[in-house]
Amino acid sequence: MSVTDSRHDVSAHGAQGDPHEASHAAQRSAGNGSWLTAVRFSLLMAVVLGLLYPLVVVGLGQLGFSHQANGSLLADAEGRVIGSSLVGQRFTSERYFQGRPSAVDYAAGAVGGSNLAPSNPALRERAEADAGQITARDGVEPGRIPVDLLTASGSGIDPAISPEAAAIQVDRVARARGLSPSA
């Protein structure tokens, strides 16, 4: 028995005992401790990251940005929710600026693009039909129609249009509302 073995033997079992048995006992106790530590750490992280952190983030969002955190909702004069400033909608009246086409018919619960490539005939046909409607409605040549009035956004519900897309609709909206284009 070497000096190292005898020290191990003495530290594990006093002056007598099998050095192999002491080694196995040390491994068992270290394995149980590591396993329990891993379980405790996992439970702690589940509580901290799965419960406390989300509650803190939601609380801060409500305190500092409640309008945005609650969906940027728009209400009418009676206070009824009529939409969100983040979700486009179909306008049929001449009194309103027309937004981007929607690949999901403006359904906020079904966001997504059409995934049609520019080379796809279905996309071309739809864009040409939309261009024909815009030309008839706003009196704009097809080559002057901004691309955002012919293509859906990646989400399919984006309400934003470019200043160019708004500019080609100003005369129609002003006429329908009885206003001058500058107003």
mmCIF file of C-alpha atoms in Angstrom:
data_model
loop_
_atom_site.group_PDB
_atom_site.id
_atom_site.type_symbol
_atom_site.label_atom_id
_atom_site.label_comp_id
_atom_site.label_asym_id
_atom_site.label_seq_id
_atom_site.Cartn_x
_atom_site.Cartn_y
_atom_site.Cartn_z
ATOM 1 C CA MET A 1 0.000 0.000 0.000
ATOM 2 C CA SER A 2 1.392 3.363 -0.960
ATOM 3 C CA VAL A 3 1.457 6.489 1.172
ATOM 4 C CA THR A 4 -1.370 7.977 -0.872
ATOM 5 C CA ASP A 5 -3.549 4.884 -0.381
ATOM 6 C CA SER A 6 -2.974 4.851 3.340
ATOM 7 C CA ARG A 7 -3.877 8.534 3.677
ATOM 8 C CA HIS A 8 -7.058 7.969 1.701
ATOM 9 C CA ASP A 9 -7.830 4.907 3.792
ATOM 10 C CA VAL A 10 -7.295 6.750 7.048
ATOM 11 C CA SER A 11 -9.340 9.782 6.004
ATOM 12 C CA ALA A 12 -12.253 7.684 4.785
ATOM 13 C CA HIS A 13 -12.475 4.949 7.475
ATOM 14 C CA GLY A 14 -10.048 5.803 10.212
ATOM 15 C CA ALA A 15 -7.085 3.428 10.647
ATOM 16 C CA GLN A 16 -8.650 0.473 8.891
ATOM 17 C CA GLY A 17 -10.909 -0.271 5.865
ATOM 18 C CA ASP A 18 -10.855 -1.113 2.166
ATOM 19 C CA PRO A 19 -9.565 1.790 0.006
ATOM 20 C CA HIS A 20 -11.864 0.741 -2.867
ATOM 21 C CA GLU A 21 -14.920 0.853 -0.605
ATOM 22 C CA ALA A 22 -13.964 4.336 0.554
ATOM 23 C CA SER A 23 -13.626 5.481 -3.069
ATOM 24 C CA HIS A 24 -17.090 4.114 -3.955
ATOM 25 C CA ALA A 25 -18.637 5.740 -0.884
ATOM 26 C CA ALA A 26 -17.108 9.103 -1.832
ATOM 27 C CA GLN A 27 -18.447 8.806 -5.383
ATOM 28 C CA ARG A 28 -21.940 7.934 -4.122
ATOM 29 C CA SER A 29 -22.099 10.864 -1.756
ATOM 30 C CA ALA A 30 -20.714 13.263 -4.388
ATOM 31 C CA GLY A 31 -23.205 11.942 -6.978
ATOM 32 C CA ASN A 32 -26.170 12.404 -4.652
ATOM 33 C CA GLY A 33 -25.079 15.928 -3.784
ATOM 34 C CA SER A 34 -24.617 16.880 -7.436
ATOM 35 C CA TRP A 35 -28.008 15.506 -8.354
ATOM 36 C CA LEU A 36 -29.756 17.340 -5.533
ATOM 37 C CA THR A 37 -27.904 20.547 -6.399
ATOM 38 C CA ALA A 38 -29.010 20.240 -10.029
ATOM 39 C CA VAL A 39 -32.650 19.689 -9.012
ATOM 40 C CA ARG A 40 -32.581 22.651 -6.605
ATOM 41 C CA PHE A 41 -30.985 24.868 -9.245
ATOM 42 C CA SER A 42 -33.546 23.794 -11.862
ATOM 43 C CA LEU A 43 -36.439 24.545 -9.510
ATOM 44 C CA LEU A 44 -34.947 27.915 -8.579
ATOM 45 C CA MET A 45 -34.486 28.863 -12.257
ATOM 46 C CA ALA A 46 -38.015 27.690 -13.095
ATOM 47 C CA VAL A 47 -39.414 30.017 -10.418
ATOM 48 C CA VAL A 48 -37.124 32.949 -11.234
ATOM 49 C CA LEU A 49 -37.245 32.736 -15.053
ATOM 50 C CA GLY A 50 -40.682 31.212 -15.478
ATOM 51 C CA LEU A 51 -42.592 33.228 -12.892
ATOM 52 C CA LEU A 52 -40.763 36.170 -11.329
ATOM 53 C CA TYR A 53 -39.070 37.556 -14.453
ATOM 54 C CA PRO A 54 -42.251 37.515 -16.594
ATOM 55 C CA LEU A 55 -44.215 39.184 -13.769
ATOM 56 C CA VAL A 56 -41.584 41.925 -13.430
ATOM 57 C CA VAL A 57 -41.518 42.535 -17.207
ATOM 58 C CA VAL A 58 -45.321 42.659 -17.442
ATOM 59 C CA GLY A 59 -45.474 44.971 -14.428
ATOM 60 C CA LEU A 60 -42.886 47.340 -15.880
ATOM 61 C CA GLY A 61 -44.692 47.291 -19.220
ATOM 62 C CA GLN A 62 -47.976 48.186 -17.540
ATOM 63 C CA LEU A 63 -46.372 50.943 -15.476
ATOM 64 C CA GLY A 64 -44.314 52.568 -18.211
ATOM 65 C CA PHE A 65 -46.035 51.648 -21.469
ATOM 66 C CA SER A 66 -49.588 50.563 -20.676
ATOM 67 C CA HIS A 67 -51.077 51.742 -24.010
ATOM 68 C CA GLN A 68 -48.518 49.799 -26.046
ATOM 69 C CA ALA A 69 -48.481 46.788 -23.701
ATOM 70 C CA ASN A 70 -52.236 46.468 -24.082
ATOM 71 C CA GLY A 71 -52.171 46.419 -27.890
ATOM 72 C CA SER A 72 -52.267 50.128 -28.838
ATOM 73 C CA LEU A 73 -56.057 49.961 -28.940
ATOM 74 C CA LEU A 74 -58.195 52.635 -30.602
ATOM 75 C CA ALA A 75 -61.617 53.609 -29.250
ATOM 76 C CA ASP A 76 -64.550 55.489 -30.750
ATOM 77 C CA ALA A 77 -66.299 58.480 -29.140
ATOM 78 C CA GLU A 78 -68.319 56.180 -26.846
ATOM 79 C CA GLY A 79 -65.178 54.398 -25.658
ATOM 80 C CA ARG A 80 -65.763 51.147 -27.565
ATOM 81 C CA VAL A 81 -62.625 49.496 -28.872
ATOM 82 C CA ILE A 82 -62.681 49.627 -32.663
ATOM 83 C CA GLY A 83 -59.212 48.409 -33.548
ATOM 84 C CA SER A 84 -55.497 48.805 -32.971
ATOM 85 C CA SER A 85 -53.061 51.298 -34.415
ATOM 86 C CA LEU A 86 -50.809 48.311 -35.134
ATOM 87 C CA VAL A 87 -53.301 46.359 -37.246
ATOM 88 C CA GLY A 88 -54.476 47.472 -40.676
ATOM 89 C CA GLN A 89 -58.036 47.077 -41.831
ATOM 90 C CA ARG A 90 -59.981 47.112 -45.053
ATOM 91 C CA PHE A 91 -61.515 50.474 -45.904
ATOM 92 C CA THR A 92 -64.255 50.611 -48.509
ATOM 93 C CA SER A 93 -65.219 54.256 -48.208
ATOM 94 C CA GLU A 94 -63.611 56.894 -50.417
ATOM 95 C CA ARG A 95 -63.208 58.994 -47.265
ATOM 96 C CA TYR A 96 -60.248 56.917 -46.054
ATOM 97 C CA PHE A 97 -56.718 56.276 -47.220
ATOM 98 C CA GLN A 98 -56.344 52.747 -48.495
ATOM 99 C CA GLY A 99 -53.631 50.706 -46.801
ATOM 100 C CA ARG A 100 -51.466 47.845 -47.921
ATOM 101 C CA PRO A 101 -53.094 44.687 -49.228
ATOM 102 C CA SER A 102 -53.331 41.916 -46.643
ATOM 103 C CA ALA A 103 -52.288 38.328 -47.220
ATOM 104 C CA VAL A 104 -54.522 37.273 -44.290
ATOM 105 C CA ASP A 105 -57.522 39.557 -44.874
ATOM 106 C CA TYR A 106 -56.437 41.748 -41.932
ATOM 107 C CA ALA A 107 -57.068 38.985 -39.381
ATOM 108 C CA ALA A 108 -54.821 39.863 -36.434
ATOM 109 C CA GLY A 109 -54.965 36.288 -35.156
ATOM 110 C CA ALA A 110 -53.665 34.879 -38.440
ATOM 111 C CA VAL A 111 -50.695 37.096 -39.224
ATOM 112 C CA GLY A 112 -48.374 36.072 -42.043
ATOM 113 C CA GLY A 113 -47.198 36.924 -45.490
ATOM 114 C CA SER A 114 -48.358 35.302 -48.687
ATOM 115 C CA ASN A 115 -44.942 33.704 -49.329
ATOM 116 C CA LEU A 116 -45.461 34.291 -53.039
ATOM 117 C CA ALA A 117 -42.260 35.063 -54.920
ATOM 118 C CA PRO A 118 -42.160 37.971 -57.377
ATOM 119 C CA SER A 119 -41.986 35.395 -60.149
ATOM 120 C CA ASN A 120 -45.249 33.747 -59.035
ATOM 121 C CA PRO A 121 -48.075 34.331 -61.545
ATOM 122 C CA ALA A 122 -50.699 34.544 -58.761
ATOM 123 C CA LEU A 123 -48.868 37.474 -57.157
ATOM 124 C CA ARG A 124 -48.485 39.223 -60.489
ATOM 125 C CA GLU A 125 -52.188 38.788 -61.302
ATOM 126 C CA ARG A 126 -53.267 40.132 -57.909
ATOM 127 C CA ALA A 127 -50.860 43.099 -58.135
ATOM 128 C CA GLU A 128 -52.059 43.927 -61.658
ATOM 129 C CA ALA A 129 -55.701 43.763 -60.519
ATOM 130 C CA ASP A 130 -54.912 46.025 -57.544
ATOM 131 C CA ALA A 131 -53.028 48.426 -59.826
ATOM 132 C CA GLY A 132 -56.097 48.601 -62.099
ATOM 133 C CA GLN A 133 -58.343 49.440 -59.126
ATOM 134 C CA ILE A 134 -55.927 52.095 -57.864
ATOM 135 C CA THR A 135 -55.677 53.626 -61.337
ATOM 136 C CA ALA A 136 -59.470 53.789 -61.613
ATOM 137 C CA ARG A 137 -59.993 55.015 -58.057
ATOM 138 C CA ASP A 138 -57.171 57.570 -57.764
ATOM 139 C CA GLY A 139 -56.390 58.371 -61.414
ATOM 140 C CA VAL A 140 -52.742 57.341 -61.092
ATOM 141 C CA GLU A 141 -50.766 55.673 -63.867
ATOM 142 C CA PRO A 142 -49.777 52.110 -62.956
ATOM 143 C CA GLY A 143 -46.067 52.973 -63.144
ATOM 144 C CA ARG A 144 -46.493 55.666 -60.462
ATOM 145 C CA ILE A 145 -48.177 53.436 -57.878
ATOM 146 C CA PRO A 146 -45.909 52.895 -54.850
ATOM 147 C CA VAL A 147 -45.017 49.268 -54.256
ATOM 148 C CA ASP A 148 -46.491 49.278 -50.731
ATOM 149 C CA LEU A 149 -49.989 49.651 -52.220
ATOM 150 C CA LEU A 150 -49.438 46.522 -54.308
ATOM 151 C CA THR A 151 -47.610 44.196 -51.901
ATOM 152 C CA ALA A 152 -48.545 42.881 -48.469
ATOM 153 C CA SER A 153 -46.203 43.300 -45.538
ATOM 154 C CA GLY A 154 -44.483 40.327 -43.907
ATOM 155 C CA SER A 155 -47.109 40.261 -41.160
ATOM 156 C CA GLY A 156 -49.992 40.769 -43.574
ATOM 157 C CA ILE A 157 -51.610 43.315 -41.224
ATOM 158 C CA ASP A 158 -49.235 46.306 -41.304
ATOM 159 C CA PRO A 159 -51.281 49.536 -41.319
ATOM 160 C CA ALA A 160 -48.461 51.861 -42.400
ATOM 161 C CA ILE A 161 -48.148 53.265 -45.922
ATOM 162 C CA SER A 162 -45.421 55.431 -47.370
ATOM 163 C CA PRO A 163 -45.837 59.192 -47.856
ATOM 164 C CA GLU A 164 -45.890 58.503 -51.608
ATOM 165 C CA ALA A 165 -48.784 56.067 -51.181
ATOM 166 C CA ALA A 166 -50.684 58.649 -49.140
ATOM 167 C CA ALA A 167 -49.908 61.461 -51.612
ATOM 168 C CA ILE A 168 -51.566 59.696 -54.556
ATOM 169 C CA GLN A 169 -54.769 59.331 -52.478
ATOM 170 C CA VAL A 170 -55.000 62.893 -51.135
ATOM 171 C CA ASP A 171 -57.226 64.280 -53.904
ATOM 172 C CA ARG A 172 -59.764 61.444 -53.581
ATOM 173 C CA VAL A 173 -59.949 61.645 -49.763
ATOM 174 C CA ALA A 174 -60.199 65.473 -49.840
ATOM 175 C CA ARG A 175 -62.991 65.322 -52.450
ATOM 176 C CA ALA A 176 -64.938 62.703 -50.441
ATOM 177 C CA ARG A 177 -64.669 64.753 -47.254
ATOM 178 C CA GLY A 178 -65.381 68.097 -48.886
ATOM 179 C CA LEU A 179 -61.942 69.479 -48.042
ATOM 180 C CA SER A 180 -59.167 71.060 -50.069
ATOM 181 C CA PRO A 181 -56.194 68.791 -50.769
ATOM 182 C CA SER A 182 -53.957 71.068 -48.689
ATOM 183 C CA ALA A 183 -56.224 70.608 -45.659
#
